[in-house]
mmCIF file of C-alpha atoms in Angstrom:
data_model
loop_
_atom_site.group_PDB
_atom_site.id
_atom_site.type_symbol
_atom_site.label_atom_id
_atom_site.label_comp_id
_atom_site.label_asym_id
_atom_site.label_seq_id
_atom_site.Cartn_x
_atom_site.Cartn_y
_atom_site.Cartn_z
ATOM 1 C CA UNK A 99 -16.753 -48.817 -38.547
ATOM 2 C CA UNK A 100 -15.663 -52.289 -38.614
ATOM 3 C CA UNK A 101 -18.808 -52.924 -35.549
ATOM 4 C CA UNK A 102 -20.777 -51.455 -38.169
ATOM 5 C CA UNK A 103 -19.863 -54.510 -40.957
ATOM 6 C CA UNK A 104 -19.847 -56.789 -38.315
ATOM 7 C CA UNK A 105 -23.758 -55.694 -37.257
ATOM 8 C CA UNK A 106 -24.360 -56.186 -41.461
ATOM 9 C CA UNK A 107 -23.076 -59.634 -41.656
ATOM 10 C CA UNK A 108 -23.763 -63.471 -40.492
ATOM 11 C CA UNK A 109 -22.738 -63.509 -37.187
ATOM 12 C CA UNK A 110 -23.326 -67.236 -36.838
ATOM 13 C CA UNK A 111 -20.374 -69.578 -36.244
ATOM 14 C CA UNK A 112 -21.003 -73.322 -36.777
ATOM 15 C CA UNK A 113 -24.639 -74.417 -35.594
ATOM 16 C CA UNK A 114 -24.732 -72.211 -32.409
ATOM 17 C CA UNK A 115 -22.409 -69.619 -31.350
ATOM 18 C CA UNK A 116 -23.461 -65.974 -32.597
ATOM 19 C CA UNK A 117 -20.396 -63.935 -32.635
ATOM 20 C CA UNK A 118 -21.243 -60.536 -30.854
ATOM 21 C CA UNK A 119 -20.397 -57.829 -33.036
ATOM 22 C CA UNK A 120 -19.013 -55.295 -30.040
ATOM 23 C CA UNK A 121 -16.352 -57.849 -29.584
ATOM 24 C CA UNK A 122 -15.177 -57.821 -33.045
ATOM 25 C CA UNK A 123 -11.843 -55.476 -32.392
ATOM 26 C CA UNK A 124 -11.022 -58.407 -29.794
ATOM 27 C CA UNK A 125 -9.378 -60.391 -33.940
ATOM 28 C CA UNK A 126 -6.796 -57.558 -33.619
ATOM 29 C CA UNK A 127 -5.735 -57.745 -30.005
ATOM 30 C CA UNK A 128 -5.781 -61.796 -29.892
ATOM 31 C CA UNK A 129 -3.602 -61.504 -33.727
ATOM 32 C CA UNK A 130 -0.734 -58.792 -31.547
ATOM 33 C CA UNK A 131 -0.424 -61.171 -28.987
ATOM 34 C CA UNK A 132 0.354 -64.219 -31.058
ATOM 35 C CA UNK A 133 2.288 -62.275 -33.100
ATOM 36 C CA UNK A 134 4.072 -60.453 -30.799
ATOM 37 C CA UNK A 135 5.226 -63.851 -29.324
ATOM 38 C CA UNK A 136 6.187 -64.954 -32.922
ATOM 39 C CA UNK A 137 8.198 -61.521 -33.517
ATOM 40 C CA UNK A 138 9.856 -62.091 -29.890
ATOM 41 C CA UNK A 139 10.678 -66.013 -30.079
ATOM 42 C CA UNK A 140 11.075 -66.442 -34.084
ATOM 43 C CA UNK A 141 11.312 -63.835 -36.045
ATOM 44 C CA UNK A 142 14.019 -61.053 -34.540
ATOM 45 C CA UNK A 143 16.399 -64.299 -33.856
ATOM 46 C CA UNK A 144 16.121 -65.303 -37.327
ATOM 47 C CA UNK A 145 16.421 -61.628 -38.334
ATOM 48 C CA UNK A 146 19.826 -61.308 -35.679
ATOM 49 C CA UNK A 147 21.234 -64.787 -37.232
ATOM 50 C CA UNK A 148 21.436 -64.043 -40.618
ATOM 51 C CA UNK A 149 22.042 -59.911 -40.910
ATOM 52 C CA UNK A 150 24.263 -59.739 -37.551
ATOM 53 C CA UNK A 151 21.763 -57.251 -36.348
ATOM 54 C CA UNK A 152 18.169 -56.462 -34.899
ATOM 55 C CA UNK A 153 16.027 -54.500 -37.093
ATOM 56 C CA UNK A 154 16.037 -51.070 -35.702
ATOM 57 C CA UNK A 155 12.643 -49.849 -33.703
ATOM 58 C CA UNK A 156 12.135 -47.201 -37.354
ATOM 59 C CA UNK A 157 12.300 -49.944 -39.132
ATOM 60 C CA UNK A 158 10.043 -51.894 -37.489
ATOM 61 C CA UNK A 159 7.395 -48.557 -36.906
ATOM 62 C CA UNK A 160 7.859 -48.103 -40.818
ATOM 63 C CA UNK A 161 6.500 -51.733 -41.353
ATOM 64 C CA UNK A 162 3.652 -51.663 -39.215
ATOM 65 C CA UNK A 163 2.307 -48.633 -40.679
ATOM 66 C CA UNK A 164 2.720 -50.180 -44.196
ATOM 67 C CA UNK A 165 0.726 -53.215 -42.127
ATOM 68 C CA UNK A 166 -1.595 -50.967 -40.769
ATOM 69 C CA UNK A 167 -2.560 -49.233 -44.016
ATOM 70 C CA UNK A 168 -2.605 -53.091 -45.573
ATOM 71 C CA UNK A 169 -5.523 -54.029 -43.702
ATOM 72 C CA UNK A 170 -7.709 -50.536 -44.279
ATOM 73 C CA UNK A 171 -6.982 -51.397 -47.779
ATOM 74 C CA UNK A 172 -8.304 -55.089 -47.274
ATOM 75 C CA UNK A 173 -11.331 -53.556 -45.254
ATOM 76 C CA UNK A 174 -12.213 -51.639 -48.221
ATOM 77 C CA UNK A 175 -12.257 -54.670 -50.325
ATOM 78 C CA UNK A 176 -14.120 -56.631 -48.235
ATOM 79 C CA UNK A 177 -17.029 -53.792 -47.906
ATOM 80 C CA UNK A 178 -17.114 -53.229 -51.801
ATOM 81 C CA UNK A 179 -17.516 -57.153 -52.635
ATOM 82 C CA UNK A 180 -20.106 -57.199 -49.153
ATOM 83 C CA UNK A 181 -22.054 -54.384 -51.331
ATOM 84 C CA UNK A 182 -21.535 -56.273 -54.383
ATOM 85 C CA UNK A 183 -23.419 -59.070 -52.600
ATOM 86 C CA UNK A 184 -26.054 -56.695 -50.980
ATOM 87 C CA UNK A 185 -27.109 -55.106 -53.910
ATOM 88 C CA UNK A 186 -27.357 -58.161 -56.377
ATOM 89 C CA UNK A 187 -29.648 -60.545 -53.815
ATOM 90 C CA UNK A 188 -30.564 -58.402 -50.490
ATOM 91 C CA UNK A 189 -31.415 -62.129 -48.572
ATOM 92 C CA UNK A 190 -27.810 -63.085 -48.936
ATOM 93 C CA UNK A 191 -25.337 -62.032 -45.978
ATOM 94 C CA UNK A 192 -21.413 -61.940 -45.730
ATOM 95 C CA UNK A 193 -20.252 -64.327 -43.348
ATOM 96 C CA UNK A 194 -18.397 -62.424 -40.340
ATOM 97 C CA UNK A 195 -15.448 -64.352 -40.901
ATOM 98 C CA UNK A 196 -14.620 -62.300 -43.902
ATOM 99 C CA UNK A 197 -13.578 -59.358 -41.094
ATOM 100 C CA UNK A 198 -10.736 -61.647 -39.615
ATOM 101 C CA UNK A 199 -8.282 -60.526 -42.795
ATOM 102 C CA UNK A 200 -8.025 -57.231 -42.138
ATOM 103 C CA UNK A 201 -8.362 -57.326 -38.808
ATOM 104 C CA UNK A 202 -5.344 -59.861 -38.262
ATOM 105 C CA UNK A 203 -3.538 -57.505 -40.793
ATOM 106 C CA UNK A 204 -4.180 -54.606 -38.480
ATOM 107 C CA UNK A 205 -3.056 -56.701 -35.309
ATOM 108 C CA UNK A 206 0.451 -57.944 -36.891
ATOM 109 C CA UNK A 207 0.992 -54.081 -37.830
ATOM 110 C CA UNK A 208 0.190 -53.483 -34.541
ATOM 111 C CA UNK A 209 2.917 -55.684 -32.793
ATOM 112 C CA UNK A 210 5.732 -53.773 -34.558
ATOM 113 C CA UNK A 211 4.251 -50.452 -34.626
ATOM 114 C CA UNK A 212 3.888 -50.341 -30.477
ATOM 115 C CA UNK A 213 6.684 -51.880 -28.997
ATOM 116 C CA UNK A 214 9.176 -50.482 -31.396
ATOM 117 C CA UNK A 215 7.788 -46.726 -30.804
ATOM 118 C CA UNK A 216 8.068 -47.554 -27.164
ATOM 119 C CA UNK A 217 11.623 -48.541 -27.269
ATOM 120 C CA UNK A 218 12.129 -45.499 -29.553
ATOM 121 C CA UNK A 219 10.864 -43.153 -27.013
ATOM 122 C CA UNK A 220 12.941 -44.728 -23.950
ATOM 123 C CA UNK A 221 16.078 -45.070 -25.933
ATOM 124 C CA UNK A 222 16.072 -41.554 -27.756
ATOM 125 C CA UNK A 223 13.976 -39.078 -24.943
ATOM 126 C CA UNK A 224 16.630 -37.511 -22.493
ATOM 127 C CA UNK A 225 16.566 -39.483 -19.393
ATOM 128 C CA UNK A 226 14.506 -37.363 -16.934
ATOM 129 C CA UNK A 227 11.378 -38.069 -19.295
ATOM 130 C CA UNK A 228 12.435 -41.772 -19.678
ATOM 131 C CA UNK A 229 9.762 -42.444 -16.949
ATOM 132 C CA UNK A 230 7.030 -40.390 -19.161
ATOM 133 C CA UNK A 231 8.210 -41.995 -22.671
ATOM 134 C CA UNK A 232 5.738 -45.322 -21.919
ATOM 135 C CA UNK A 233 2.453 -42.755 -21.768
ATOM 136 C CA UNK A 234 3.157 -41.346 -24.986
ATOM 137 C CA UNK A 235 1.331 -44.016 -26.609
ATOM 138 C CA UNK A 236 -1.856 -43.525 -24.733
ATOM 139 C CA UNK A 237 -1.606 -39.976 -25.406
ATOM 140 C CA UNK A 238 -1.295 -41.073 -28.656
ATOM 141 C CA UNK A 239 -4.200 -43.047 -28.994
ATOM 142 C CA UNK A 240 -6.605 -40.824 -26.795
ATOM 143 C CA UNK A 241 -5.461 -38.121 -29.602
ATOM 144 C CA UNK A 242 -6.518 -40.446 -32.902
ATOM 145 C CA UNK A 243 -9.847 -41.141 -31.134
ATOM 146 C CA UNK A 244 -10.821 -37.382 -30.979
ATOM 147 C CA UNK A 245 -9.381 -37.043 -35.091
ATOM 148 C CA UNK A 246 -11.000 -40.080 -35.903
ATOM 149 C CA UNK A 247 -14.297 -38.558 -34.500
ATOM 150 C CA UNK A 248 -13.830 -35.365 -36.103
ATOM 151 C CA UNK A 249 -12.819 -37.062 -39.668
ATOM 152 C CA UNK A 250 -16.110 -39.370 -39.177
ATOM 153 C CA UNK A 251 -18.360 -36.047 -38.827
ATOM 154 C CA UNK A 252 -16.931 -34.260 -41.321
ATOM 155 C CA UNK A 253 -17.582 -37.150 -43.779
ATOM 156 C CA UNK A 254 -20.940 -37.401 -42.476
ATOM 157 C CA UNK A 255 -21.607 -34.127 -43.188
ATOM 158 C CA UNK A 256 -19.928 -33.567 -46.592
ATOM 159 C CA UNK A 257 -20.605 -37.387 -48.063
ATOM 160 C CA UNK A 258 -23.214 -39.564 -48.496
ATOM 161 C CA UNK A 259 -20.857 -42.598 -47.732
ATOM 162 C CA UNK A 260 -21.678 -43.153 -43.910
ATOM 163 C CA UNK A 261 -25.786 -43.165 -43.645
ATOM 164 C CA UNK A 262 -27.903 -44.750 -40.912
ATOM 165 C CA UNK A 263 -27.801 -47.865 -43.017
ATOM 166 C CA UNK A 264 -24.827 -48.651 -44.099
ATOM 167 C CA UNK A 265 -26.029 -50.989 -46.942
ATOM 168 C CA UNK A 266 -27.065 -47.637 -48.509
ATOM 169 C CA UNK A 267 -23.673 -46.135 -48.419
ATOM 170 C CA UNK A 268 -20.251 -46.542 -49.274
ATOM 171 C CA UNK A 269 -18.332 -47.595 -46.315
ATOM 172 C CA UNK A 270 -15.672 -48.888 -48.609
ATOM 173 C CA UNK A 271 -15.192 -45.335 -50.183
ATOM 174 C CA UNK A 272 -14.481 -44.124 -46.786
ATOM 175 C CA UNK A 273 -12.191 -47.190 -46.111
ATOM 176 C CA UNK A 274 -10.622 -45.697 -49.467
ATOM 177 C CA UNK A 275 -9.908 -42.430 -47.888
ATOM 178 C CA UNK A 276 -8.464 -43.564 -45.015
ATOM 179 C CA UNK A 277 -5.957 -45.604 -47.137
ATOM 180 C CA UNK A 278 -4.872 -42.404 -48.938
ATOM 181 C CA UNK A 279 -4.264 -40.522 -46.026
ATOM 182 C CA UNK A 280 -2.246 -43.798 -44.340
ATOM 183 C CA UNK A 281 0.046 -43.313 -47.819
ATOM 184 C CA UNK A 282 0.667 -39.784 -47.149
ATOM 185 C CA UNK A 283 1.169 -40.530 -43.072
ATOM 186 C CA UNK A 284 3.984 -42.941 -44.240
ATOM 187 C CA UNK A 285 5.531 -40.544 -46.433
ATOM 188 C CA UNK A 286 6.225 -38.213 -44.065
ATOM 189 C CA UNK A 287 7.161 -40.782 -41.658
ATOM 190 C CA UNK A 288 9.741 -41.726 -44.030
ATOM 191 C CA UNK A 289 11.078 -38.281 -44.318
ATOM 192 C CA UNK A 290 10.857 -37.431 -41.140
ATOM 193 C CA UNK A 291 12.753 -40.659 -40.053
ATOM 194 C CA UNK A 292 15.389 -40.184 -42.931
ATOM 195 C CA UNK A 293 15.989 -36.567 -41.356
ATOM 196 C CA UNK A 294 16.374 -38.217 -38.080
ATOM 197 C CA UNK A 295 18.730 -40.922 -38.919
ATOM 198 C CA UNK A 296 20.783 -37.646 -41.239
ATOM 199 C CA UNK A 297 20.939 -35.844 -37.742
ATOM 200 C CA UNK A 298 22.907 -38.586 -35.896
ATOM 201 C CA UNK A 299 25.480 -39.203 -38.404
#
């Protein structure tokens, strides 16, 4: 989705450089390593300094699905006020730089959502699937792809929010969506990890 936007806006940065919309998800990636660096060299020191403690890896998953839902709910923004513009003066294009919000959101929820459910898995999985616990997040992620396919043809089907052209839809509706079910997913991560943390007490 967020190729899509990118395709819709003004690529152009400064007098020559065209920013290729495939490499768009590249924002996220670059903002987890920077961040991850801050998290590593600032941020858990600071944390250790003043509370005595790290946070633990739940806390950290909890924030970087708060994060992660953050910047769907900036993406949605940014599409409605892109349509805004759009539909009030069709020669006038968002810049592309108006992506880098929600995709730096995305990234910094990203770089305590991994690692931490990483170290979760190799600290709490028995130690004859220690060596397995690190491809859990690929599995993961191979298994979103397929339900974010699914979800994307179901709304095809059912909506008119995702046409051909996506200037005649409502991208930010579907954006929307997505945010509601990231509020329920974080609900029942916090039950789940309340249960958890019940169980070892």
């Amino acid at each position: 989705m967020t190729v899509l936007q990118a395709l819709a806006t003004d690529r152009l940065i400064g007098p020559h450089f065209n920013f290729p919309a495939g490499s768009v998800g590249v924002i996220s990636l670059i903002s987890t390593s920077i961040f991850l660096s801050f998290l590593d060299r600032v941020l858990w020191p600071a944390w250790h300094k003043f509370n005595g403690k790290s946070p633990s890896t739940l806390q950290r998953i909890g924030v970087g699905h708060v994060l992660n839902v953050a910047g769907i709910a900036v993406s949605a923004l940014v599409e409605s006020k892109r349509l805004k513009m759009i539909h009030s003066n069709p020669t006038t294009t968002m810049s592309i730089l108006w992506l880098l919000p929600p995709l730096v959101l995305v990234g910094i929820g990203e770089s305590f959502h991994f690692p931490a459910q990483v170290a979760f898995y190799y600290q709490q999985l028995p130690q004859s699937l220690r060596s397995t616990s690190t491809a859990m997040i690929s599995m993961i992620i191979g298994i979103s792809f397929y339900l974010s396919t699914a979800l994307i043809n179901q709304v095809h089907k059912s909506t008119d929010w995702l046409p051909d052209d996506i200037n005649e839809g409502r991208l930010d509706h579907f954006y929307w969506m997505l945010v509601l079910i990231g509020g329920i997913n974080f609900l029942y991560y916090l039950l789940c990890s309340t249960l958890y943390k019940r169980t070892q007490t």
